[in-house]
mmCIF file of C-alpha atoms in Angstrom:
data_model
loop_
_atom_site.group_PDB
_atom_site.id
_atom_site.type_symbol
_atom_site.label_atom_id
_atom_site.label_comp_id
_atom_site.label_asym_id
_atom_site.label_seq_id
_atom_site.Cartn_x
_atom_site.Cartn_y
_atom_site.Cartn_z
ATOM 1 C CA MET D 1 -20.026 2.832 -1.200
ATOM 2 C CA GLY D 2 -16.241 2.751 -1.713
ATOM 3 C CA ILE D 3 -13.600 1.781 0.820
ATOM 4 C CA TYR D 4 -14.416 4.778 3.014
ATOM 5 C CA ASP D 5 -17.829 4.901 4.706
ATOM 6 C CA PHE D 6 -18.012 8.697 4.455
ATOM 7 C CA ASP D 7 -21.691 8.892 5.444
ATOM 8 C CA LYS D 8 -20.854 7.198 8.726
ATOM 9 C CA TYR D 9 -17.889 9.510 9.342
ATOM 10 C CA LEU D 10 -19.943 12.597 8.450
ATOM 11 C CA ASP D 11 -22.720 11.634 10.869
ATOM 12 C CA SER D 12 -20.120 11.089 13.574
ATOM 13 C CA ALA D 13 -18.469 14.475 12.933
ATOM 14 C CA GLU D 14 -21.819 16.284 13.036
ATOM 15 C CA ARG D 15 -22.847 14.470 16.208
ATOM 16 C CA ARG D 16 -19.628 15.522 17.956
ATOM 17 C CA ILE D 17 -20.383 19.143 17.086
ATOM 18 C CA TYR D 18 -23.953 18.883 18.433
ATOM 19 C CA GLU D 19 -22.623 17.389 21.680
ATOM 20 C CA ALA D 20 -19.660 19.776 22.074
ATOM 21 C CA ASP D 21 -19.464 22.124 25.070
ATOM 22 C CA TYR D 22 -18.771 25.368 23.155
ATOM 23 C CA SER D 23 -21.422 27.964 22.267
ATOM 24 C CA GLN D 24 -24.456 27.306 20.105
ATOM 25 C CA SER D 25 -23.450 30.322 18.024
ATOM 26 C CA SER D 26 -20.169 28.643 17.053
ATOM 27 C CA LYS D 27 -22.016 25.400 16.268
ATOM 28 C CA ASP D 28 -24.399 27.267 13.974
ATOM 29 C CA THR D 29 -21.452 28.938 12.251
ATOM 30 C CA ILE D 30 -19.742 25.601 11.612
ATOM 31 C CA PHE D 31 -22.905 24.040 10.178
ATOM 32 C CA GLU D 32 -23.435 27.071 7.911
ATOM 33 C CA PHE D 33 -19.826 26.676 6.794
ATOM 34 C CA GLU D 34 -20.502 22.996 6.087
ATOM 35 C CA SER D 35 -23.443 23.865 3.826
ATOM 36 C CA GLN D 36 -21.302 26.348 1.900
ATOM 37 C CA LEU D 37 -18.558 23.757 1.396
ATOM 38 C CA PHE D 38 -21.023 21.304 -0.123
ATOM 39 C CA LEU D 39 -22.442 24.081 -2.351
ATOM 40 C CA GLU D 40 -18.915 24.674 -3.656
ATOM 41 C CA GLY D 41 -18.595 21.016 -4.576
ATOM 42 C CA ILE D 42 -16.036 20.140 -1.910
ATOM 43 C CA SER D 43 -15.734 16.374 -1.471
ATOM 44 C CA LYS D 44 -17.379 14.694 1.494
ATOM 45 C CA ALA D 45 -13.977 13.537 2.751
ATOM 46 C CA ARG D 46 -12.643 17.104 2.789
ATOM 47 C CA VAL D 47 -15.824 18.440 4.431
ATOM 48 C CA ILE D 48 -15.465 15.887 7.238
ATOM 49 C CA LYS D 49 -11.898 17.061 7.838
ATOM 50 C CA TYR D 50 -12.995 20.719 7.891
ATOM 51 C CA LEU D 51 -15.769 19.939 10.391
ATOM 52 C CA SER D 52 -13.398 18.097 12.705
ATOM 53 C CA HIS D 53 -10.755 20.824 12.644
ATOM 54 C CA CYS D 54 -13.237 23.704 12.983
ATOM 55 C CA SER D 55 -14.866 21.962 15.936
ATOM 56 C CA MET D 56 -11.529 21.634 17.741
ATOM 57 C CA PHE D 57 -10.741 25.252 16.865
ATOM 58 C CA ALA D 58 -14.023 26.386 18.441
ATOM 59 C CA LYS D 59 -13.233 24.366 21.566
ATOM 60 C CA TRP D 60 -9.770 25.935 21.927
ATOM 61 C CA LEU D 61 -11.043 29.426 21.121
ATOM 62 C CA ASP D 62 -13.007 29.990 24.356
ATOM 63 C CA THR D 63 -15.231 32.522 22.553
ATOM 64 C CA ASP D 64 -17.665 32.611 19.636
ATOM 65 C CA ILE D 65 -16.079 32.071 16.235
ATOM 66 C CA LYS D 66 -17.657 35.203 14.766
ATOM 67 C CA SER D 67 -16.654 37.451 17.660
ATOM 68 C CA ALA D 68 -13.066 36.180 17.933
ATOM 69 C CA THR D 69 -10.283 38.712 17.464
ATOM 70 C CA GLU D 70 -7.057 38.266 15.552
ATOM 71 C CA SER D 71 -5.306 37.861 18.899
ATOM 72 C CA ASP D 72 -7.677 35.015 19.807
ATOM 73 C CA ILE D 73 -6.890 33.267 16.533
ATOM 74 C CA LYS D 74 -3.140 33.737 17.005
ATOM 75 C CA ARG D 75 -3.363 32.198 20.459
ATOM 76 C CA VAL D 76 -5.031 29.063 19.056
ATOM 77 C CA VAL D 77 -2.601 28.792 16.123
ATOM 78 C CA ALA D 78 0.311 29.092 18.556
ATOM 79 C CA LYS D 79 -1.242 26.259 20.580
ATOM 80 C CA ILE D 80 -1.421 24.144 17.423
ATOM 81 C CA GLU D 81 2.207 24.879 16.513
ATOM 82 C CA ARG D 82 3.395 23.939 20.019
ATOM 83 C CA SER D 83 1.492 20.655 19.991
ATOM 84 C CA ASN D 84 2.875 17.221 19.121
ATOM 85 C CA LEU D 85 0.736 17.032 15.993
ATOM 86 C CA SER D 86 2.506 16.113 12.762
ATOM 87 C CA HIS D 87 3.472 18.849 10.331
ATOM 88 C CA TRP D 88 0.692 17.748 7.991
ATOM 89 C CA SER D 89 -1.971 17.807 10.727
ATOM 90 C CA LYS D 90 -0.897 21.326 11.683
ATOM 91 C CA LEU D 91 -1.250 22.390 8.049
ATOM 92 C CA ASP D 92 -4.760 20.922 7.931
ATOM 93 C CA TYR D 93 -5.821 22.842 11.036
ATOM 94 C CA LYS D 94 -4.400 26.120 9.744
ATOM 95 C CA SER D 95 -5.955 25.615 6.303
ATOM 96 C CA ALA D 96 -9.371 25.047 7.902
ATOM 97 C CA ILE D 97 -9.074 28.211 10.004
ATOM 98 C CA ARG D 98 -8.025 30.272 6.972
ATOM 99 C CA ARG D 99 -10.893 29.014 4.857
ATOM 100 C CA LEU D 100 -13.408 29.529 7.661
ATOM 101 C CA TYR D 101 -12.563 33.203 8.174
ATOM 102 C CA ARG D 102 -12.286 33.934 4.469
ATOM 103 C CA TRP D 103 -15.830 32.585 4.145
ATOM 104 C CA LEU D 104 -16.885 34.832 7.046
ATOM 105 C CA GLY D 105 -15.577 37.810 5.070
ATOM 106 C CA LYS D 106 -12.614 38.437 7.374
ATOM 107 C CA PRO D 107 -9.589 37.384 5.274
ATOM 108 C CA GLU D 108 -7.364 40.044 6.838
ATOM 109 C CA MET D 109 -7.566 38.224 10.185
ATOM 110 C CA VAL D 110 -5.940 35.063 8.811
ATOM 111 C CA GLU D 111 -3.670 36.193 5.949
ATOM 112 C CA TRP D 112 -0.649 35.796 8.223
ATOM 113 C CA ILE D 113 -1.284 32.053 8.658
ATOM 114 C CA SER D 114 1.275 30.103 6.613
ATOM 115 C CA VAL D 115 0.227 26.815 5.047
ATOM 116 C CA ARG D 116 3.365 26.186 3.001
ATOM 117 C CA VAL D 117 4.970 22.755 3.150
ATOM 118 C CA LYS D 118 8.428 22.756 4.676
ATOM 119 C CA LYS D 119 11.125 21.171 2.528
ATOM 120 C CA ASN D 120 12.271 18.854 5.310
ATOM 121 C CA GLN D 121 8.868 17.190 5.710
ATOM 122 C CA THR D 122 9.308 14.534 3.023
ATOM 123 C CA LYS D 123 10.290 11.034 4.096
ATOM 124 C CA ILE D 124 13.975 10.169 4.119
ATOM 125 C CA PRO D 125 15.101 6.997 2.297
ATOM 126 C CA GLU D 126 15.753 5.182 5.580
ATOM 127 C CA GLU D 127 12.037 5.449 6.429
ATOM 128 C CA LEU D 128 10.956 3.877 3.141
ATOM 129 C CA LEU D 129 10.457 0.183 2.462
ATOM 130 C CA THR D 130 13.172 -1.634 0.540
ATOM 131 C CA GLU D 131 12.336 -4.296 -2.029
ATOM 132 C CA GLU D 132 13.751 -6.917 0.326
ATOM 133 C CA GLU D 133 11.335 -5.734 3.036
ATOM 134 C CA ILE D 134 8.453 -5.867 0.551
ATOM 135 C CA LYS D 135 9.349 -9.508 -0.158
ATOM 136 C CA LYS D 136 9.338 -10.246 3.573
ATOM 137 C CA ILE D 137 5.887 -8.680 3.989
ATOM 138 C CA ILE D 138 4.523 -10.679 1.045
ATOM 139 C CA SER D 139 6.001 -13.875 2.492
ATOM 140 C CA ALA D 140 4.388 -13.119 5.861
ATOM 141 C CA ALA D 141 0.911 -13.386 4.301
ATOM 142 C CA ASP D 142 -0.753 -16.775 4.707
ATOM 143 C CA ASN D 143 -3.281 -16.587 1.858
ATOM 144 C CA PRO D 144 -3.320 -15.570 -1.839
ATOM 145 C CA ARG D 145 -5.510 -12.494 -1.330
ATOM 146 C CA ASP D 146 -3.218 -10.869 1.223
ATOM 147 C CA ARG D 147 -0.109 -11.638 -0.826
ATOM 148 C CA ALA D 148 -1.784 -10.058 -3.850
ATOM 149 C CA ILE D 149 -2.808 -6.931 -1.925
ATOM 150 C CA VAL D 150 0.739 -6.230 -0.734
ATOM 151 C CA ALA D 151 2.302 -7.051 -4.105
ATOM 152 C CA VAL D 152 -0.127 -4.920 -6.143
ATOM 153 C CA LEU D 153 -0.023 -2.050 -3.650
ATOM 154 C CA TYR D 154 3.736 -1.768 -4.164
ATOM 155 C CA ASP D 155 3.983 -2.726 -7.844
ATOM 156 C CA SER D 156 1.286 -0.249 -8.909
ATOM 157 C CA GLY D 157 2.250 2.582 -6.570
ATOM 158 C CA CYS D 158 -1.475 3.358 -6.384
ATOM 159 C CA ARG D 159 -3.250 5.306 -3.698
ATOM 160 C CA ILE D 160 -5.211 2.945 -1.452
ATOM 161 C CA SER D 161 -8.483 4.589 -2.542
ATOM 162 C CA GLU D 162 -7.633 3.852 -6.188
ATOM 163 C CA MET D 163 -6.705 0.241 -5.565
ATOM 164 C CA GLY D 164 -9.487 -0.464 -3.083
ATOM 165 C CA ASN D 165 -12.255 0.548 -5.495
ATOM 166 C CA MET D 166 -11.051 -1.640 -8.378
ATOM 167 C CA LYS D 167 -13.318 -4.280 -9.860
ATOM 168 C CA ILE D 168 -12.382 -7.534 -11.577
ATOM 169 C CA LYS D 169 -13.128 -5.966 -14.972
ATOM 170 C CA HIS D 170 -10.384 -3.417 -14.312
ATOM 171 C CA VAL D 171 -7.722 -6.145 -14.632
ATOM 172 C CA VAL D 172 -6.614 -7.114 -18.152
ATOM 173 C CA HIS D 173 -3.879 -9.711 -18.664
ATOM 174 C CA ASP D 174 -1.543 -9.571 -21.638
ATOM 175 C CA GLN D 175 1.700 -11.164 -22.821
ATOM 176 C CA TYR D 176 3.789 -8.986 -20.507
ATOM 177 C CA GLY D 177 1.760 -9.337 -17.326
ATOM 178 C CA ALA D 178 -1.330 -7.244 -16.673
ATOM 179 C CA VAL D 179 -2.711 -3.731 -16.900
ATOM 180 C CA ILE D 180 -5.131 -2.320 -14.347
ATOM 181 C CA THR D 181 -7.410 0.687 -14.710
ATOM 182 C CA VAL D 182 -7.804 2.912 -11.668
ATOM 183 C CA ASN D 183 -9.738 6.094 -10.989
ATOM 184 C CA GLY D 184 -7.778 8.692 -9.022
ATOM 185 C CA LYS D 185 -7.332 12.411 -8.478
ATOM 186 C CA THR D 186 -6.384 12.968 -12.126
ATOM 187 C CA GLY D 187 -9.132 10.729 -13.509
ATOM 188 C CA MET D 188 -8.907 7.262 -15.053
ATOM 189 C CA ARG D 189 -5.485 5.871 -15.910
ATOM 190 C CA ARG D 190 -3.857 2.590 -16.925
ATOM 191 C CA VAL D 191 -1.158 1.120 -14.699
ATOM 192 C CA ARG D 192 1.203 -1.623 -15.833
ATOM 193 C CA LEU D 193 1.775 -4.493 -13.385
ATOM 194 C CA ILE D 194 4.719 -6.875 -13.644
ATOM 195 C CA SER D 195 6.091 -8.347 -10.420
ATOM 196 C CA SER D 196 2.670 -8.619 -8.746
ATOM 197 C CA VAL D 197 0.885 -10.427 -11.592
ATOM 198 C CA PRO D 198 1.498 -14.014 -10.362
ATOM 199 C CA TYR D 199 0.059 -13.111 -6.945
ATOM 200 C CA LEU D 200 -2.885 -11.284 -8.512
ATOM 201 C CA SER D 201 -3.627 -14.214 -10.830
ATOM 202 C CA ALA D 202 -3.549 -16.656 -7.918
ATOM 203 C CA TRP D 203 -6.076 -14.504 -6.046
ATOM 204 C CA LEU D 204 -8.359 -14.146 -9.065
ATOM 205 C CA ASP D 205 -8.448 -17.933 -9.421
ATOM 206 C CA LEU D 206 -9.846 -18.157 -5.873
ATOM 207 C CA HIS D 207 -11.994 -15.005 -5.866
ATOM 208 C CA PRO D 208 -15.499 -15.877 -4.567
ATOM 209 C CA HIS D 209 -17.061 -13.861 -7.431
ATOM 210 C CA ARG D 210 -14.438 -14.546 -10.107
ATOM 211 C CA ASN D 211 -17.103 -15.045 -12.792
ATOM 212 C CA ASN D 212 -18.657 -11.636 -12.115
ATOM 213 C CA SER D 213 -16.547 -8.977 -13.830
ATOM 214 C CA ASP D 214 -18.422 -6.228 -11.987
ATOM 215 C CA ALA D 215 -17.455 -7.594 -8.549
ATOM 216 C CA TYR D 216 -14.951 -5.706 -6.424
ATOM 217 C CA LEU D 217 -11.435 -7.078 -6.739
ATOM 218 C CA TRP D 218 -10.591 -6.915 -3.040
ATOM 219 C CA VAL D 219 -13.239 -8.588 -0.906
ATOM 220 C CA GLY D 220 -13.436 -10.251 2.477
ATOM 221 C CA HIS D 221 -13.056 -14.000 2.777
ATOM 222 C CA GLY D 222 -13.857 -14.424 6.457
ATOM 223 C CA THR D 223 -17.107 -15.093 8.283
ATOM 224 C CA THR D 224 -18.225 -11.481 8.820
ATOM 225 C CA ASN D 225 -17.472 -9.780 5.487
ATOM 226 C CA ASN D 226 -17.253 -12.675 3.063
ATOM 227 C CA GLY D 227 -17.489 -11.492 -0.536
ATOM 228 C CA ASN D 228 -18.024 -7.837 0.392
ATOM 229 C CA GLN D 229 -15.718 -4.982 -0.588
ATOM 230 C CA LEU D 230 -12.832 -4.442 1.816
ATOM 231 C CA GLN D 231 -12.971 -1.134 3.670
ATOM 232 C CA TYR D 232 -10.089 1.225 4.372
ATOM 233 C CA GLN D 233 -9.612 0.015 7.939
ATOM 234 C CA ALA D 234 -9.228 -3.571 6.707
ATOM 235 C CA PHE D 235 -6.384 -2.564 4.364
ATOM 236 C CA ARG D 236 -4.810 -0.500 7.129
ATOM 237 C CA TYR D 237 -4.949 -3.344 9.639
ATOM 238 C CA LEU D 238 -3.660 -5.889 7.125
ATOM 239 C CA VAL D 239 -0.443 -4.096 6.142
ATOM 240 C CA ARG D 240 0.385 -3.270 9.744
ATOM 241 C CA LYS D 241 -0.221 -6.869 10.837
ATOM 242 C CA LEU D 242 1.897 -8.346 8.053
ATOM 243 C CA ALA D 243 4.728 -5.860 8.569
ATOM 244 C CA LYS D 244 4.846 -6.718 12.251
ATOM 245 C CA LYS D 245 4.802 -10.437 11.449
ATOM 246 C CA ALA D 246 7.658 -9.907 8.975
ATOM 247 C CA GLY D 247 9.732 -8.169 11.645
ATOM 248 C CA ILE D 248 9.728 -4.754 9.949
ATOM 249 C CA GLN D 249 10.577 -2.097 12.538
ATOM 250 C CA LYS D 250 9.511 0.896 10.440
ATOM 251 C CA ARG D 251 6.138 2.621 10.725
ATOM 252 C CA VAL D 252 4.288 0.834 7.938
ATOM 253 C CA HIS D 253 1.038 2.174 6.486
ATOM 254 C CA ASN D 254 -0.767 2.016 3.140
ATOM 255 C CA HIS D 255 0.724 5.192 1.683
ATOM 256 C CA LEU D 256 4.277 4.161 2.576
ATOM 257 C CA PHE D 257 4.108 1.619 -0.258
ATOM 258 C CA ARG D 258 3.386 4.492 -2.683
ATOM 259 C CA HIS D 259 6.232 6.599 -1.254
ATOM 260 C CA SER D 260 8.628 3.670 -1.522
ATOM 261 C CA ARG D 261 7.590 2.701 -5.044
ATOM 262 C CA SER D 262 7.803 6.307 -6.257
ATOM 263 C CA THR D 263 11.379 6.564 -5.012
ATOM 264 C CA GLU D 264 12.297 3.289 -6.738
ATOM 265 C CA LEU D 265 10.678 4.333 -10.033
ATOM 266 C CA ALA D 266 12.458 7.703 -9.944
ATOM 267 C CA GLN D 267 15.661 5.842 -10.843
ATOM 268 C CA TYR D 268 14.217 4.591 -14.142
ATOM 269 C CA LEU D 269 11.332 6.808 -15.324
ATOM 270 C CA THR D 270 11.231 10.349 -16.652
ATOM 271 C CA GLN D 271 9.172 13.025 -14.921
ATOM 272 C CA ALA D 272 6.389 12.714 -17.509
ATOM 273 C CA GLN D 273 6.326 8.929 -17.151
ATOM 274 C CA MET D 274 6.095 9.190 -13.360
ATOM 275 C CA GLU D 275 3.220 11.666 -13.639
ATOM 276 C CA GLU D 276 1.324 9.257 -15.883
ATOM 277 C CA HIS D 277 2.076 6.089 -13.909
ATOM 278 C CA LEU D 278 1.422 7.525 -10.443
ATOM 279 C CA GLY D 279 -1.473 9.838 -11.310
ATOM 280 C CA TRP D 280 0.082 13.220 -10.613
ATOM 281 C CA VAL D 281 -1.060 16.456 -12.233
ATOM 282 C CA HIS D 282 1.173 17.471 -15.136
ATOM 283 C CA GLY D 283 3.823 19.875 -13.905
ATOM 284 C CA SER D 284 3.631 18.606 -10.330
ATOM 285 C CA ASN D 285 6.808 18.912 -8.276
ATOM 286 C CA MET D 286 6.313 15.400 -6.869
ATOM 287 C CA PRO D 287 8.557 13.621 -9.424
ATOM 288 C CA SER D 288 11.464 15.931 -8.632
ATOM 289 C CA VAL D 289 10.979 15.227 -4.916
ATOM 290 C CA TYR D 290 11.335 11.471 -5.415
ATOM 291 C CA ILE D 291 14.185 11.827 -7.904
ATOM 292 C CA HIS D 292 16.004 13.832 -5.253
ATOM 293 C CA MET D 293 15.153 11.272 -2.568
ATOM 294 C CA SER D 294 16.474 8.300 -4.531
ATOM 295 C CA GLY D 295 19.899 9.879 -4.988
ATOM 296 C CA LYS D 296 21.139 6.682 -6.609
ATOM 297 C CA GLN D 297 22.308 8.278 -9.846
ATOM 298 C CA VAL D 298 24.559 10.663 -7.938
ATOM 299 C CA ASP D 299 25.846 7.852 -5.713
ATOM 300 C CA ASN D 300 26.697 5.681 -8.709
ATOM 301 C CA ALA D 301 28.419 8.530 -10.538
ATOM 302 C CA LEU D 302 30.614 9.367 -7.543
ATOM 303 C CA LEU D 303 31.452 5.717 -6.847
ATOM 304 C CA LYS D 304 32.273 5.093 -10.500
ATOM 305 C CA MET D 305 34.524 8.149 -10.510
ATOM 306 C CA HIS D 306 36.584 6.549 -7.749
ATOM 307 C CA GLY D 307 36.481 3.076 -9.278
ATOM 308 C CA LEU D 308 34.203 1.697 -6.561
ATOM 309 C CA ALA D 309 30.989 1.081 -8.469
ATOM 310 C CA LYS D 310 29.964 -1.822 -10.676
ATOM 311 C CA GLU D 311 29.417 -0.902 -14.288
ATOM 312 C CA GLU D 312 26.172 -2.832 -14.610
ATOM 313 C CA ASP D 313 22.972 -1.604 -12.997
ATOM 314 C CA ALA D 314 21.489 -3.720 -10.230
ATOM 315 C CA LYS D 315 18.338 -5.622 -11.189
ATOM 316 C CA PRO D 316 15.136 -4.996 -9.215
ATOM 317 C CA GLN D 317 14.719 -7.635 -6.521
ATOM 318 C CA LEU D 318 10.982 -7.895 -7.154
ATOM 319 C CA SER D 319 11.150 -9.293 -10.677
ATOM 320 C CA PRO D 320 8.940 -12.320 -11.452
ATOM 321 C CA ILE D 321 10.661 -15.723 -11.673
ATOM 322 C CA LYS D 322 10.121 -17.606 -14.932
ATOM 323 C CA CYS D 323 10.025 -21.376 -14.554
ATOM 324 C CA PRO D 324 12.719 -22.825 -16.869
ATOM 325 C CA ARG D 325 10.605 -25.939 -17.440
ATOM 326 C CA CYS D 326 7.071 -24.706 -18.212
ATOM 327 C CA ARG D 327 7.841 -20.957 -18.651
ATOM 328 C CA THR D 328 5.157 -19.949 -16.137
ATOM 329 C CA MET D 329 5.798 -16.622 -14.395
ATOM 330 C CA ASN D 330 5.944 -16.953 -10.602
ATOM 331 C CA GLY D 331 5.993 -14.364 -7.841
ATOM 332 C CA PRO D 332 9.363 -13.051 -6.590
ATOM 333 C CA THR D 333 8.957 -14.907 -3.281
ATOM 334 C CA SER D 334 8.061 -18.275 -4.852
ATOM 335 C CA ASP D 335 10.143 -21.368 -4.048
ATOM 336 C CA PHE D 336 8.273 -23.703 -6.395
ATOM 337 C CA CYS D 337 6.545 -23.171 -9.716
ATOM 338 C CA CYS D 338 2.827 -22.658 -9.211
ATOM 339 C CA SER D 339 2.138 -24.626 -12.390
ATOM 340 C CA CYS D 340 4.484 -27.629 -12.538
ATOM 341 C CA GLY D 341 5.948 -27.664 -9.010
ATOM 342 C CA MET D 342 9.580 -27.308 -10.060
ATOM 343 C CA ALA D 343 12.016 -25.936 -7.466
ATOM 344 C CA LEU D 344 12.923 -22.354 -8.396
ATOM 345 C CA ASN D 345 15.998 -21.897 -6.207
ATOM 346 C CA SER D 346 18.745 -23.918 -4.571
ATOM 347 C CA VAL D 347 17.184 -23.730 -1.109
ATOM 348 C CA ALA D 348 13.950 -25.305 -2.346
ATOM 349 C CA ALA D 349 15.920 -27.983 -4.187
ATOM 350 C CA THR D 350 17.906 -28.758 -1.035
ATOM 351 C CA ASN D 351 14.669 -29.092 0.917
ATOM 352 C CA ILE D 352 13.478 -31.681 -1.596
ATOM 353 C CA ASP D 353 16.692 -33.661 -1.079
ATOM 354 C CA ASN D 354 16.163 -33.532 2.672
ATOM 355 C CA MET D 355 12.595 -34.806 2.270
ATOM 356 C CA GLN D 356 13.865 -37.751 0.234
ATOM 357 C CA GLN D 357 16.450 -38.618 2.876
ATOM 358 C CA LEU D 358 13.860 -38.421 5.655
ATOM 359 C CA GLY D 359 11.557 -40.696 3.661
ATOM 360 C CA MET D 360 14.250 -43.319 3.230
ATOM 361 C CA GLN D 361 15.086 -43.144 6.927
ATOM 362 C CA LEU D 362 11.403 -43.638 7.794
ATOM 363 C CA LEU D 363 11.237 -46.644 5.452
ATOM 364 C CA LEU D 364 14.214 -48.294 7.131
ATOM 365 C CA GLU D 365 12.737 -47.769 10.610
ATOM 366 C CA ILE D 366 9.368 -49.258 9.612
ATOM 367 C CA GLY D 367 11.041 -52.157 7.779
ATOM 368 C CA ALA D 368 12.911 -53.116 10.902
ATOM 369 C CA LYS D 369 9.570 -53.472 12.731
ATOM 370 C CA ASP D 370 7.278 -54.970 10.053
ATOM 371 C CA PRO D 371 8.562 -56.013 6.586
ATOM 372 C CA LYS D 372 4.994 -56.172 5.123
ATOM 373 C CA ASP D 373 4.244 -52.531 5.994
ATOM 374 C CA ALA D 374 7.666 -51.575 4.705
ATOM 375 C CA GLN D 375 6.973 -53.158 1.293
ATOM 376 C CA GLU D 376 3.681 -51.251 0.876
ATOM 377 C CA LEU D 377 5.240 -48.003 2.053
ATOM 378 C CA GLN D 378 8.140 -48.484 -0.352
ATOM 379 C CA GLY D 379 5.699 -48.403 -3.283
ATOM 380 C CA TYR D 380 4.215 -45.078 -2.189
ATOM 381 C CA LEU D 381 7.630 -43.678 -1.408
ATOM 382 C CA GLY D 382 8.913 -44.670 -4.847
ATOM 383 C CA LYS D 383 6.167 -42.684 -6.549
ATOM 384 C CA LEU D 384 6.824 -39.685 -4.296
ATOM 385 C CA LYS D 385 10.543 -39.903 -5.027
ATOM 386 C CA GLU D 386 9.867 -39.797 -8.768
ATOM 387 C CA VAL D 387 7.869 -36.586 -8.395
ATOM 388 C CA LEU D 388 10.422 -34.957 -6.115
ATOM 389 C CA SER D 389 13.336 -36.003 -8.304
ATOM 390 C CA GLU D 390 11.591 -34.549 -11.344
ATOM 391 C CA SER D 391 11.213 -31.203 -9.569
ATOM 392 C CA ASN D 392 14.764 -31.280 -8.271
ATOM 393 C CA SER D 393 16.607 -32.426 -11.380
ATOM 394 C CA THR D 394 15.971 -29.277 -13.406
ATOM 395 C CA SER D 395 15.770 -26.731 -10.599
ATOM 396 C CA ILE D 396 17.606 -23.460 -11.021
ATOM 397 C CA SER D 397 20.203 -22.205 -8.613
ATOM 398 C CA ASP D 398 20.320 -18.872 -6.845
ATOM 399 C CA GLU D 399 22.263 -16.197 -8.659
#
């Protein structure tokens, strides 16, 4: 079925047209247009969008679609342009109107409608997610699946439809991390994962169908959708909930992770490499857009010219943390090694020290009340202290 229940959305769109208060003639025209779209091989998702926009157009038109004049169409387009709709929604409406009248054999009535993207409609860097904010969102998750979803969504830069339809068999681990196979607009492609691999591995270890390679990778683990493929709305709700919990003030949605990752990768990859990694058509202008948005190369060059920039390049904040004891790779937000329990930063090590001090204080308080209980507790506490000391003694410090 996929993460989008298109049959449900199509039925809903058709029902709204049947129940609309505009003329039956316009309804018949829209349904004939729908049939033609399917005959041309247009995707169900795109057909649903055309139906929705054509239905609203018919409602605003106040006359039959076939009998409308160019002046009638201009009046509706002007209404759309004056509205508070986003630039992209306005483009969708105008594209639907243009296609509708071209199909009706009246292209001259809509040739004046512009559907070009304005240059100032791309997101500015301040609207994108920083790597530090990504770490906060990952840390806000309270279970391995949710941490893995956020981490993979950013690390891969995938479209949510590509990631949401993955199966367990599409994940292959290797000596460097993992490679996933996704199916997108440009067909199947391999995507290298690095920083998200520890989170993904932790989720796979707990996956309810981990022994079934044909099972969907992202499934529900609650009472209502346990083991079933997550739908688009579930992904949408999850990232918004976690961003809010993490205190992120920006408008966070699934595709923002792709925008943010693309801008980050533009600092390191060539145009051809970005096309391959992110699934863009060869020759697309998208890489140049993100290279322009990052602007870091120009910033560094100007700062270096004035002696204000560091010579070395900053390391990505979302790099995995290798445990110095057992060499296990841990997620960027990890405080302790997931394999041996060693503290991975100075804060975690300090917390261990504090736990030891609290334990000793508790022992003294109990000993003052009952020496027998204190002796038994001291044995348990000694064993705990050995474990904590072992984790603390070789812990790494923050750099």
